[in-house]
Short mmCIF file of C-alpha atoms and ligand atoms in Angstrom, two decimals:
data_model
loop_
_atom_site.label_atom_id
_atom_site.label_comp_id
_atom_site.label_asym_id
_atom_site.label_seq_id
_atom_site.Cartn_x
_atom_site.Cartn_y
_atom_site.Cartn_z
CA MET A 1 -40.16 -90.73 24.81
CA ARG A 2 -42.01 -91.75 27.97
CA ALA A 3 -40.44 -94.33 30.24
CA PRO A 4 -42.89 -97.21 29.58
CA GLN A 5 -42.39 -96.78 25.86
CA LEU A 6 -38.65 -96.88 26.22
CA LEU A 7 -38.95 -100.02 28.29
CA LEU A 8 -41.11 -101.64 25.64
CA LEU A 9 -38.59 -100.68 22.99
CA LEU A 10 -35.80 -102.26 25.00
CA LEU A 11 -37.80 -105.44 25.47
CA ALA A 12 -38.70 -105.60 21.82
CA PHE A 13 -35.30 -104.92 20.28
CA GLY A 14 -32.63 -105.63 22.75
CA ARG A 15 -31.37 -106.09 26.24
CA SER A 16 -30.77 -103.17 28.55
CA GLN A 17 -27.25 -102.02 29.32
CA ALA A 18 -27.89 -102.29 33.04
CA ALA A 19 -27.77 -106.09 32.98
CA ARG A 20 -24.59 -106.23 30.94
CA ASN A 21 -21.22 -107.20 32.38
CA THR A 22 -18.79 -104.62 30.99
CA THR A 23 -15.75 -105.63 33.02
CA PHE A 24 -12.86 -107.51 31.41
CA PRO A 25 -11.95 -110.87 32.90
CA GLU A 26 -8.59 -111.30 34.54
CA GLY A 27 -5.88 -112.19 32.04
CA PHE A 28 -7.70 -110.70 29.06
CA LEU A 29 -5.04 -109.14 26.78
CA PHE A 30 -5.18 -105.88 24.85
CA GLY A 31 -3.00 -105.23 21.83
CA ALA A 32 -2.64 -103.20 18.67
CA ALA A 33 -1.40 -104.15 15.22
CA THR A 34 0.43 -103.04 12.10
CA ALA A 35 1.96 -104.77 9.07
CA ALA A 36 5.47 -104.26 7.71
CA TYR A 37 4.65 -102.77 4.32
CA GLN A 38 2.00 -100.48 5.77
CA VAL A 39 4.28 -98.80 8.32
CA GLU A 40 8.00 -99.49 7.91
CA GLY A 41 9.07 -97.56 4.83
CA ALA A 42 12.82 -97.96 4.12
CA TRP A 43 11.72 -100.05 1.17
CA ASN A 44 15.18 -100.40 -0.39
CA THR A 45 17.43 -99.62 2.52
CA SER A 46 20.90 -101.08 2.37
CA GLY A 47 21.89 -100.19 5.89
CA GLN A 48 25.54 -99.72 6.61
CA CYS A 49 26.72 -100.66 3.15
CA LEU A 50 25.34 -97.74 1.20
CA GLN A 51 28.86 -96.59 0.29
CA PRO A 52 30.36 -98.38 -2.68
CA LEU A 53 32.67 -101.16 -1.58
CA PRO A 54 35.60 -102.63 -3.48
CA LEU A 55 34.51 -105.67 -5.44
CA TRP A 56 36.50 -108.19 -3.37
CA LEU A 57 34.75 -106.94 -0.22
CA MET A 58 31.35 -107.08 -1.84
CA LEU A 59 31.92 -110.71 -2.72
CA GLN A 60 32.90 -111.58 0.82
CA TYR A 61 30.05 -109.78 2.53
CA ARG A 62 27.07 -110.69 0.45
CA GLU A 63 24.67 -110.06 3.30
CA CYS A 64 26.11 -106.62 3.74
CA ILE A 65 25.42 -105.46 0.21
CA ALA A 66 22.05 -107.11 0.05
CA GLY A 67 19.76 -104.70 1.86
CA LYS A 68 16.05 -105.20 1.67
CA GLY A 69 14.84 -107.04 -1.42
CA GLU A 70 11.97 -105.95 -3.62
CA HIS A 71 8.57 -107.54 -2.94
CA ILE A 72 5.37 -107.79 -4.94
CA TRP A 73 3.82 -104.64 -3.44
CA ASP A 74 6.99 -102.64 -4.15
CA ARG A 75 6.82 -103.86 -7.72
CA MET A 76 3.15 -103.00 -8.09
CA VAL A 77 3.22 -99.48 -6.65
CA HIS A 78 6.27 -98.63 -8.75
CA THR A 79 5.06 -100.07 -12.03
CA ARG A 80 1.31 -99.43 -11.72
CA PRO A 81 0.96 -96.18 -9.73
CA ASN A 82 -2.68 -95.77 -10.82
CA CYS A 83 -3.54 -98.77 -8.69
CA ILE A 84 -3.24 -96.64 -5.55
CA ALA A 85 -6.09 -94.20 -4.90
CA ASP A 86 -3.79 -91.24 -4.19
CA ARG A 87 -0.87 -92.56 -6.30
CA THR A 88 1.26 -92.92 -3.18
CA SER A 89 3.28 -95.91 -1.99
CA GLY A 90 4.67 -97.53 1.13
CA ASP A 91 8.22 -96.42 0.22
CA VAL A 92 8.36 -94.30 3.37
CA ALA A 93 4.94 -94.96 4.93
CA ALA A 94 4.99 -94.17 8.67
CA ASP A 95 8.79 -94.55 8.66
CA SER A 96 8.55 -97.03 11.51
CA TYR A 97 11.86 -98.53 10.37
CA HIS A 98 13.46 -95.42 11.86
CA LYS A 99 10.79 -94.48 14.37
CA TYR A 100 10.03 -97.84 16.00
CA LYS A 101 10.97 -96.54 19.44
CA GLU A 102 8.32 -93.87 19.14
CA ASP A 103 5.77 -96.50 18.14
CA VAL A 104 6.64 -98.58 21.19
CA LYS A 105 6.19 -95.47 23.32
CA LEU A 106 2.70 -94.98 21.86
CA LEU A 107 1.80 -98.59 22.65
CA LYS A 108 3.13 -98.14 26.15
CA ASP A 109 1.22 -94.89 26.70
CA VAL A 110 -2.09 -96.53 25.79
CA GLY A 111 -1.22 -99.47 28.02
CA PHE A 112 -1.27 -102.27 25.45
CA ASN A 113 -0.07 -105.70 26.57
CA PHE A 114 1.09 -106.82 23.14
CA TYR A 115 2.05 -105.50 19.72
CA ARG A 116 1.14 -107.47 16.62
CA PHE A 117 3.53 -106.56 13.79
CA SER A 118 4.67 -108.41 10.71
CA ILE A 119 8.15 -109.24 9.49
CA SER A 120 9.00 -108.28 5.95
CA TRP A 121 10.25 -111.49 4.37
CA ALA A 122 12.26 -109.54 1.78
CA ARG A 123 13.91 -107.42 4.47
CA ILE A 124 15.36 -110.54 6.08
CA LEU A 125 15.82 -112.67 2.99
CA PRO A 126 16.12 -110.24 0.05
CA LYS A 127 15.69 -113.05 -2.48
CA GLY A 128 13.17 -114.99 -0.42
CA ASP A 129 15.41 -118.04 -0.13
CA VAL A 130 18.25 -118.39 2.38
CA SER A 131 21.03 -117.75 -0.14
CA VAL A 132 21.31 -114.19 1.20
CA ILE A 133 20.54 -113.07 4.73
CA ASN A 134 20.28 -109.33 5.35
CA LYS A 135 21.87 -108.66 8.71
CA ASP A 136 20.37 -105.17 8.92
CA GLY A 137 16.92 -106.72 8.67
CA ILE A 138 17.64 -109.18 11.48
CA ASP A 139 19.02 -106.30 13.57
CA TYR A 140 15.96 -104.16 12.96
CA TYR A 141 13.54 -106.79 14.24
CA ASN A 142 15.81 -107.68 17.15
CA ASN A 143 15.84 -104.02 18.16
CA LEU A 144 12.06 -103.76 17.87
CA ILE A 145 11.48 -106.96 19.86
CA ASN A 146 13.94 -105.92 22.56
CA GLU A 147 12.42 -102.46 22.83
CA LEU A 148 8.96 -104.02 23.24
CA LEU A 149 10.10 -106.45 25.92
CA ALA A 150 11.95 -103.70 27.77
CA ASN A 151 8.56 -101.97 27.98
CA ASN A 152 6.73 -105.12 29.04
CA ILE A 153 4.90 -105.46 25.71
CA GLN A 154 4.72 -108.95 24.19
CA PRO A 155 5.56 -109.30 20.49
CA VAL A 156 2.94 -111.11 18.39
CA VAL A 157 4.59 -111.71 15.04
CA THR A 158 2.99 -112.26 11.65
CA MET A 159 5.32 -114.00 9.22
CA TYR A 160 3.50 -113.03 6.05
CA HIS A 161 1.32 -109.96 5.64
CA TRP A 162 1.11 -109.91 1.81
CA ASP A 163 4.65 -108.83 0.88
CA LEU A 164 6.05 -111.80 -1.06
CA PRO A 165 9.67 -111.33 -2.18
CA GLN A 166 9.57 -110.56 -5.90
CA HIS A 167 12.23 -113.18 -6.60
CA LEU A 168 9.91 -115.88 -5.24
CA GLN A 169 7.07 -114.45 -7.32
CA ASP A 170 9.28 -114.92 -10.36
CA LEU A 171 9.79 -118.55 -9.28
CA GLY A 172 6.09 -119.32 -9.26
CA GLY A 173 4.92 -117.33 -6.24
CA LEU A 174 2.38 -118.70 -3.80
CA VAL A 175 1.34 -121.47 -6.18
CA GLY A 176 4.85 -122.48 -7.22
CA SER A 177 5.82 -126.05 -6.38
CA ALA A 178 8.67 -124.92 -4.11
CA PHE A 179 6.66 -122.35 -2.15
CA GLY A 180 6.24 -124.61 0.89
CA ASP A 181 10.02 -125.22 1.00
CA TYR A 182 10.76 -121.50 0.87
CA PHE A 183 8.21 -120.73 3.56
CA GLU A 184 9.47 -123.46 5.87
CA ASP A 185 13.04 -122.18 5.46
CA TYR A 186 11.92 -118.62 6.18
CA ALA A 187 10.06 -119.81 9.29
CA ARG A 188 13.22 -121.57 10.44
CA VAL A 189 15.20 -118.33 10.09
CA LEU A 190 12.55 -116.56 12.19
CA TYR A 191 12.37 -119.18 14.96
CA THR A 192 16.18 -119.35 15.09
CA ASN A 193 16.71 -115.61 15.31
CA PHE A 194 13.69 -114.45 17.30
CA GLY A 195 12.03 -117.50 18.87
CA ASP A 196 13.87 -117.10 22.16
CA ARG A 197 11.77 -113.94 22.75
CA VAL A 198 8.73 -114.26 20.45
CA LYS A 199 6.09 -116.57 21.95
CA TRP A 200 3.17 -115.75 19.66
CA TRP A 201 3.39 -116.43 15.93
CA LEU A 202 0.90 -116.04 13.09
CA THR A 203 1.99 -117.65 9.84
CA PHE A 204 -0.24 -115.83 7.31
CA ASN A 205 -2.49 -112.82 7.56
CA GLU A 206 -5.88 -113.22 5.90
CA PRO A 207 -5.27 -115.73 3.13
CA GLY A 208 -8.95 -115.26 2.27
CA THR A 209 -8.07 -111.71 1.24
CA PHE A 210 -4.76 -112.10 -0.58
CA VAL A 211 -6.08 -114.99 -2.70
CA ASP A 212 -7.72 -112.13 -4.60
CA GLY A 213 -4.32 -111.60 -6.25
CA TYR A 214 -5.43 -114.57 -8.36
CA THR A 215 -8.96 -113.46 -9.24
CA SER A 216 -8.47 -110.49 -11.59
CA HIS A 217 -6.04 -108.11 -13.30
CA GLY A 218 -6.98 -105.65 -10.53
CA CYS A 219 -4.77 -104.12 -7.90
CA VAL A 220 -3.92 -107.04 -5.65
CA PRO A 221 -0.55 -108.43 -6.78
CA PRO A 222 0.33 -110.53 -8.67
CA ALA A 223 -2.98 -109.68 -10.40
CA VAL A 224 -3.56 -112.98 -12.17
CA ASP A 225 -7.02 -113.30 -13.71
CA ALA A 226 -8.19 -116.78 -12.67
CA PRO A 227 -11.25 -116.55 -10.40
CA GLY A 228 -12.58 -119.83 -9.06
CA VAL A 229 -9.27 -121.46 -9.96
CA GLY A 230 -6.28 -119.40 -8.85
CA ASP A 231 -7.80 -118.42 -5.49
CA TYR A 232 -8.43 -122.11 -4.68
CA LEU A 233 -4.89 -123.03 -5.73
CA VAL A 234 -3.36 -120.31 -3.56
CA ALA A 235 -5.42 -121.32 -0.54
CA HIS A 236 -4.34 -124.94 -1.01
CA SER A 237 -0.69 -124.01 -1.12
CA ILE A 238 -0.99 -121.63 1.87
CA LEU A 239 -2.66 -124.25 4.07
CA LYS A 240 0.17 -126.69 3.36
CA ALA A 241 2.86 -124.07 3.95
CA HIS A 242 1.19 -122.97 7.19
CA ALA A 243 1.15 -126.56 8.42
CA ARG A 244 4.80 -127.05 7.49
CA ALA A 245 5.84 -124.03 9.56
CA TYR A 246 3.77 -125.37 12.47
CA ARG A 247 5.18 -128.92 12.21
CA LEU A 248 8.73 -127.56 11.96
CA TYR A 249 8.19 -125.71 15.23
CA ASP A 250 6.86 -128.90 16.84
CA ARG A 251 9.82 -130.95 15.64
CA GLU A 252 12.68 -128.61 16.41
CA PHE A 253 11.74 -125.56 18.45
CA ARG A 254 8.67 -126.02 20.63
CA SER A 255 10.21 -127.93 23.52
CA GLU A 256 12.75 -125.17 24.03
CA GLN A 257 10.89 -122.05 22.94
CA LYS A 258 7.40 -122.96 24.18
CA GLY A 259 5.50 -120.55 21.95
CA ASN A 260 2.06 -120.53 20.31
CA ILE A 261 1.44 -120.62 16.58
CA SER A 262 -1.64 -119.87 14.55
CA ILE A 263 -2.85 -118.13 11.40
CA ALA A 264 -4.93 -114.93 11.19
CA LEU A 265 -8.19 -115.62 9.36
CA SER A 266 -10.64 -112.88 8.53
CA ALA A 267 -14.37 -113.15 8.23
CA GLY A 268 -17.36 -111.02 7.68
CA TYR A 269 -20.17 -112.22 9.91
CA GLY A 270 -23.15 -113.35 7.82
CA THR A 271 -26.76 -112.94 8.93
CA PRO A 272 -29.61 -114.31 6.82
CA LYS A 273 -31.61 -111.68 4.92
CA THR A 274 -34.93 -113.38 5.68
CA ASN A 275 -35.72 -116.33 7.90
CA SER A 276 -36.44 -118.52 4.91
CA ASN A 277 -34.63 -121.84 4.88
CA ALA A 278 -32.95 -120.85 1.65
CA ASP A 279 -31.38 -117.73 3.18
CA ILE A 280 -30.42 -119.49 6.40
CA GLU A 281 -28.71 -122.22 4.39
CA ALA A 282 -27.08 -119.63 2.13
CA THR A 283 -25.64 -117.89 5.19
CA GLU A 284 -24.12 -121.11 6.46
CA THR A 285 -22.68 -121.80 3.00
CA PHE A 286 -21.23 -118.27 2.95
CA MET A 287 -19.54 -118.79 6.33
CA GLN A 288 -18.20 -122.23 5.40
CA HIS A 289 -17.00 -121.13 2.00
CA SER A 290 -15.19 -118.02 3.26
CA LEU A 291 -13.98 -118.72 6.81
CA GLY A 292 -14.47 -122.52 6.86
CA TRP A 293 -12.35 -122.73 3.69
CA PHE A 294 -9.27 -122.16 5.89
CA ALA A 295 -10.58 -122.97 9.35
CA HIS A 296 -12.13 -126.37 8.64
CA PRO A 297 -8.89 -128.02 7.43
CA ILE A 298 -7.03 -126.76 10.53
CA TYR A 299 -9.57 -126.75 13.37
CA SER A 300 -12.33 -129.25 12.62
CA GLN A 301 -12.24 -132.79 13.96
CA GLU A 302 -12.29 -134.38 10.51
CA GLY A 303 -10.06 -131.86 8.70
CA ASP A 304 -10.18 -131.06 4.96
CA TYR A 305 -12.36 -128.41 3.28
CA PRO A 306 -15.99 -128.12 4.41
CA ALA A 307 -18.23 -130.75 2.79
CA VAL A 308 -20.59 -128.15 1.35
CA MET A 309 -17.68 -126.47 -0.40
CA LYS A 310 -16.24 -129.66 -1.89
CA GLU A 311 -19.64 -130.69 -3.14
CA ARG A 312 -20.60 -127.37 -4.69
CA VAL A 313 -17.31 -126.79 -6.51
CA ALA A 314 -17.20 -130.39 -7.73
CA ASN A 315 -20.75 -130.17 -9.12
CA ASN A 316 -20.14 -126.85 -10.80
CA SER A 317 -16.85 -128.01 -12.28
CA LYS A 318 -18.59 -131.04 -13.74
CA ALA A 319 -21.35 -128.89 -15.19
CA GLU A 320 -18.70 -126.70 -16.79
CA GLY A 321 -17.29 -129.75 -18.56
CA LEU A 322 -14.08 -129.88 -16.55
CA PHE A 323 -12.34 -133.21 -15.93
CA ARG A 324 -11.72 -132.45 -12.25
CA SER A 325 -12.94 -130.10 -9.54
CA ARG A 326 -11.55 -126.57 -9.53
CA LEU A 327 -11.10 -127.09 -5.78
CA PRO A 328 -7.91 -129.13 -5.41
CA GLU A 329 -7.92 -132.28 -3.28
CA PHE A 330 -5.64 -132.75 -0.30
CA GLY A 331 -5.66 -136.52 -0.03
CA GLU A 332 -5.40 -138.32 3.28
CA TYR A 333 -1.78 -137.45 4.00
CA TRP A 334 -2.28 -133.68 3.81
CA VAL A 335 -5.67 -133.75 5.54
CA ASN A 336 -3.96 -135.32 8.55
CA TYR A 337 -0.87 -133.16 8.25
CA ILE A 338 -2.86 -129.89 8.29
CA ARG A 339 -5.46 -130.86 10.88
CA GLY A 340 -4.60 -129.57 14.34
CA THR A 341 -1.86 -127.16 13.28
CA ALA A 342 -2.85 -124.22 15.49
CA ASP A 343 -2.54 -123.46 19.19
CA PHE A 344 -5.33 -120.85 19.17
CA PHE A 345 -7.66 -119.22 16.64
CA GLY A 346 -6.48 -115.86 15.19
CA LEU A 347 -9.53 -113.95 13.98
CA ASN A 348 -9.76 -110.60 12.18
CA TYR A 349 -13.24 -109.10 12.47
CA TYR A 350 -14.41 -105.81 11.02
CA SER A 351 -17.91 -105.99 9.61
CA SER A 352 -21.05 -108.01 8.90
CA TRP A 353 -23.08 -108.92 5.82
CA VAL A 354 -26.69 -109.69 5.06
CA VAL A 355 -26.74 -112.92 3.08
CA SER A 356 -29.38 -114.27 0.73
CA HIS A 357 -29.68 -117.18 -1.65
CA VAL A 358 -29.36 -116.53 -5.38
CA GLY A 359 -29.79 -119.19 -8.05
CA SER A 360 -26.72 -120.02 -10.13
CA SER A 361 -26.84 -117.25 -12.68
CA LEU A 362 -23.28 -116.15 -13.00
CA ASP A 363 -21.74 -116.30 -16.42
CA ARG A 364 -18.25 -116.90 -15.18
CA ALA A 365 -16.99 -119.34 -12.57
CA SER A 366 -15.72 -117.85 -9.33
CA ARG A 367 -15.74 -118.79 -5.69
CA TRP A 368 -18.73 -116.45 -5.35
CA SER A 369 -20.72 -118.20 -8.05
CA ASP A 370 -19.78 -121.48 -6.37
CA MET A 371 -21.62 -120.30 -3.24
CA ASP A 372 -24.87 -119.19 -4.90
CA VAL A 373 -25.21 -116.43 -2.34
CA MET A 374 -25.43 -112.70 -2.42
CA SER A 375 -24.00 -110.59 0.39
CA SER A 376 -24.99 -106.98 0.91
CA GLN A 377 -25.25 -104.37 3.63
CA ASP A 378 -28.39 -103.46 5.49
CA PRO A 379 -29.46 -99.95 4.40
CA GLY A 380 -29.82 -99.05 8.09
CA TRP A 381 -26.14 -99.61 8.87
CA THR A 382 -23.66 -96.74 9.13
CA VAL A 383 -20.94 -97.37 6.55
CA SER A 384 -17.38 -96.06 7.00
CA VAL A 385 -15.26 -94.43 4.27
CA ALA A 386 -14.26 -98.00 3.41
CA THR A 387 -17.28 -99.29 1.49
CA TRP A 388 -16.89 -102.82 2.89
CA LEU A 389 -16.83 -101.68 6.52
CA ALA A 390 -20.14 -100.98 8.27
CA TYR A 391 -20.86 -100.34 11.93
CA THR A 392 -22.10 -103.78 13.02
CA PRO A 393 -20.72 -104.52 16.49
CA PHE A 394 -23.24 -107.35 17.02
CA GLY A 395 -21.22 -109.36 14.48
CA MET A 396 -18.35 -109.57 16.96
CA ARG A 397 -20.43 -111.74 19.26
CA GLY A 398 -22.04 -113.62 16.38
CA LEU A 399 -18.74 -114.48 14.77
CA LEU A 400 -16.99 -115.44 18.01
CA SER A 401 -19.87 -117.77 18.85
CA TRP A 402 -19.91 -119.24 15.34
CA VAL A 403 -16.18 -120.02 15.52
CA SER A 404 -16.38 -121.38 19.03
CA LYS A 405 -19.33 -123.61 18.19
CA ASN A 406 -17.89 -124.92 14.93
CA TYR A 407 -14.38 -125.52 16.24
CA ASN A 408 -14.84 -127.10 19.62
CA ASN A 409 -14.53 -123.99 21.79
CA THR A 410 -10.99 -123.30 20.63
CA PRO A 411 -9.47 -120.23 22.36
CA ILE A 412 -9.76 -117.18 20.11
CA LEU A 413 -7.53 -114.14 19.83
CA ILE A 414 -9.10 -111.25 17.92
CA THR A 415 -6.06 -110.39 15.79
CA GLU A 416 -7.62 -107.32 14.09
CA ASN A 417 -10.64 -105.07 14.53
CA GLY A 418 -10.95 -101.46 13.45
CA TRP A 419 -12.77 -98.55 11.85
CA ALA A 420 -11.87 -96.39 8.84
CA ASP A 421 -12.20 -92.62 8.51
CA THR A 422 -10.24 -89.84 6.85
CA GLY A 423 -7.96 -89.06 9.76
CA GLU A 424 -9.94 -86.98 12.25
CA ILE A 425 -8.29 -86.37 15.61
CA ASN A 426 -11.70 -86.35 17.28
CA ASP A 427 -12.54 -89.83 16.03
CA THR A 428 -15.60 -90.40 18.21
CA MET A 429 -16.99 -92.95 15.79
CA ARG A 430 -13.83 -95.08 16.07
CA ALA A 431 -13.98 -94.92 19.87
CA LYS A 432 -17.65 -95.92 19.76
CA TYR A 433 -16.83 -98.75 17.32
CA TYR A 434 -14.23 -100.21 19.68
CA VAL A 435 -16.27 -99.84 22.85
CA ASN A 436 -19.32 -101.53 21.34
CA ASN A 437 -17.34 -104.25 19.57
CA LEU A 438 -15.70 -104.99 22.90
CA ALA A 439 -19.11 -104.99 24.60
CA HIS A 440 -20.28 -107.70 22.22
CA LEU A 441 -16.99 -109.54 22.71
CA LEU A 442 -17.68 -109.58 26.46
CA ASP A 443 -21.20 -110.84 25.75
CA ALA A 444 -19.64 -113.72 23.83
CA ILE A 445 -17.49 -114.50 26.88
CA TYR A 446 -20.16 -114.11 29.56
CA LEU A 447 -23.33 -115.18 27.74
CA ASP A 448 -22.06 -117.70 25.16
CA ASN A 449 -19.07 -119.12 27.08
CA VAL A 450 -16.63 -118.37 24.29
CA THR A 451 -12.94 -118.43 25.26
CA VAL A 452 -11.46 -115.13 24.09
CA LEU A 453 -7.80 -114.51 24.90
CA GLY A 454 -7.65 -110.88 23.87
CA HIS A 455 -8.37 -108.15 21.36
CA THR A 456 -6.15 -106.38 18.82
CA ALA A 457 -6.92 -102.91 17.53
CA TRP A 458 -6.07 -102.21 13.90
CA SER A 459 -4.12 -100.00 14.08
CA ILE A 460 -1.83 -98.26 16.56
CA ILE A 461 -0.99 -95.63 13.88
CA ASP A 462 -2.39 -94.41 10.56
CA ASN A 463 -0.69 -96.32 7.77
CA PHE A 464 -0.54 -97.20 4.07
CA GLU A 465 -3.96 -98.72 3.41
CA TRP A 466 -2.93 -100.77 0.34
CA ALA A 467 -4.83 -99.68 -2.79
CA GLN A 468 -6.49 -96.90 -0.78
CA GLY A 469 -3.11 -95.29 -0.08
CA TYR A 470 -3.40 -92.74 2.72
CA THR A 471 -7.02 -91.83 1.95
CA GLN A 472 -8.40 -94.21 4.58
CA ARG A 473 -7.11 -94.14 8.12
CA PHE A 474 -7.40 -96.78 10.86
CA GLY A 475 -4.96 -95.41 13.48
CA LEU A 476 -5.46 -94.62 17.13
CA HIS A 477 -2.73 -92.08 16.37
CA HIS A 478 -2.78 -89.65 13.48
CA ILE A 479 0.21 -89.35 11.18
CA ASP A 480 0.91 -86.39 8.93
CA PHE A 481 2.24 -88.12 5.81
CA ASN A 482 3.19 -84.79 4.22
CA ASP A 483 5.65 -84.05 6.99
CA PRO A 484 9.03 -85.76 6.51
CA GLN A 485 9.16 -86.28 10.29
CA ARG A 486 5.89 -88.24 10.17
CA PRO A 487 4.66 -86.76 13.48
CA ARG A 488 2.29 -88.95 15.53
CA THR A 489 -0.67 -87.39 17.38
CA PRO A 490 -3.01 -89.30 19.69
CA LYS A 491 -6.66 -89.31 18.69
CA GLU A 492 -9.71 -89.44 20.95
CA SER A 493 -9.79 -93.24 20.44
CA ALA A 494 -6.28 -93.57 21.94
CA ARG A 495 -7.44 -91.79 25.10
CA VAL A 496 -10.62 -93.87 25.32
CA PHE A 497 -8.56 -97.05 24.94
CA ALA A 498 -6.07 -95.94 27.58
CA ALA A 499 -8.84 -95.39 30.14
CA LEU A 500 -10.59 -98.61 29.20
CA ILE A 501 -7.42 -100.69 29.64
CA LYS A 502 -6.58 -98.96 32.91
CA ASN A 503 -10.08 -99.51 34.38
CA ARG A 504 -10.57 -102.88 32.64
CA LYS A 505 -14.12 -101.68 32.10
CA LEU A 506 -16.04 -100.16 29.19
CA PRO A 507 -16.90 -96.44 29.43
CA GLU A 508 -20.68 -95.94 29.75
CA ASN A 509 -20.75 -92.80 27.65
CA TYR A 510 -19.61 -94.57 24.47
CA LEU A 511 -21.94 -97.56 24.79
CA ASP A 512 -24.96 -97.73 22.49
CA LYS A 513 -28.14 -97.19 24.45
CA VAL A 514 -29.88 -100.26 23.13
CA ILE A 515 -28.08 -103.56 22.54
CA GLU A 516 -29.25 -104.94 19.22
C1 GBH B 601 -7.24 -106.04 7.04
O1 GBH B 601 -8.08 -106.59 6.08
C2 GBH B 601 -5.79 -106.16 6.70
O2 GBH B 601 -5.22 -107.26 7.38
C3 GBH B 601 -5.00 -104.92 6.99
O3 GBH B 601 -3.75 -105.00 6.38
C4 GBH B 601 -5.77 -103.71 6.54
O4 GBH B 601 -5.06 -102.52 6.67
C5 GBH B 601 -7.02 -103.63 7.37
O5 GBH B 601 -7.73 -104.81 7.35
C6 GBH B 601 -7.97 -102.52 6.95
O6 GBH B 601 -8.44 -102.74 5.66
O7 GBH B 601 -13.00 -105.79 -2.37
O8 GBH B 601 -13.78 -103.61 -1.67
O9 GBH B 601 -14.83 -105.59 -0.78
C7 GBH B 601 -9.46 -106.42 6.35
C8 GBH B 601 -10.38 -107.23 5.53
C9 GBH B 601 -10.88 -107.91 3.34
C10 GBH B 601 -10.92 -105.60 3.85
C11 GBH B 601 -10.86 -107.57 1.87
C12 GBH B 601 -10.93 -105.26 2.39
C13 GBH B 601 -11.61 -106.06 0.22
C14 GBH B 601 -12.51 -104.90 0.02
N1 GBH B 601 -10.30 -106.87 4.12
N2 GBH B 601 -11.55 -106.34 1.65
S1 GBH B 601 -13.60 -105.00 -1.30
#
């Protein structure tokens, strides 16, 4: 292509790289993430008390015989093995329970400032409530936290990444009337044991994803088939429980521990399919009804669910002949209680969607039919081995700006971002994904004045990708899951990240030529 043509192309479709600021601002933090069930293994470990003890000793040392309790993912992989693409499980996973020091070394070698990991509720409280405390579990997380701090890596801790203790599931699970009590008690155990060293907390990871455990008999536990009802009930209960953990911290821990608490919300970034008013409005509805569902009650000035959501679900419920809206109501007390319960915005971003308006046609109520939208992928996008994940780095800037604009320029921490493949060591596409997502993140900072605290790569190591088992990989480090030693090998993306963090600048050779 001749130079003038290239110039015209740049003017028509995007900005040129030359004008772009690709240097990270001072204080910007880099981190990487995992979640307990996806990496730890040791699913039923009983620590030092594996040997049979005399009965009188067992009765005295309840915590000693407890070990890790079963949780809802343990139950599902063991009772419904067909749910997992390769019929595997997280029983051993990356064996991080035994190899955490190696993981910390990997984080250190790349140069990460923080490690986002989750605590397995059932490892600490085998029954979910505080009747039994598993000392081995407390020790494990203390060791991990201390190892991180010794290497100058800050712990960022998720309290709940989808692994509800089975005993609590049996007592009504996330929608049970006592769930908020159990979660507040669990949070208290965490603040008490780890809050002297953990300064960044996330209560729940992606409630907008795990509510799908209440939309079908599919493979998200507890697999209750109640779309448009159960998902709304779970969300309602989670928002209250989140706020209780936050308020507890305020009341009893904040003045001494001085930490930050938030929730990790995930969102696909929606762009209208056409510039018709209908599609533009549909896109806004899509954003409000997926991300706003959780963000509006916590971060907006007025609190509560987004107006468009309340109105749509109420109207549909009426049309269905129901006596009340399928979307539960908070009432004034809870609206005020939940509003303002976050010190920053935790945001998981992976991919974008093209959104268009569709008339209400669906035969069965669901939160999707409540939106009257259709989301799809642009045929021009490169899609990863995960069908929901397309290469759309522009969405990073779009989403950051949307959040910042809607929620009063609240500081945002990208709590997850990543690319799926089948485990290649030369993962050029993953490196390119990160570099260009970070480029758009910097655009959001420099061009849109968004406050972004840092970025978290999902994930530091390959891990158990839920229903996809080990068939989809997100790691900066490869793991051979057939080898009992679970050897870790750095991929190209780990080297690219290491250089990027060291230089605090994006590498030219991985940047897309034209910014779209
Ligand atoms: C995150 O979710 C999770 O927090 C993390 O545990 C996980 O390993 C990682 O991403 C990679 O998946 O019904 O086929 O459309 C990311 C967002 C939203 C992706 C729900 C999968 C369902 C796929 N997820 N989505 S589908």
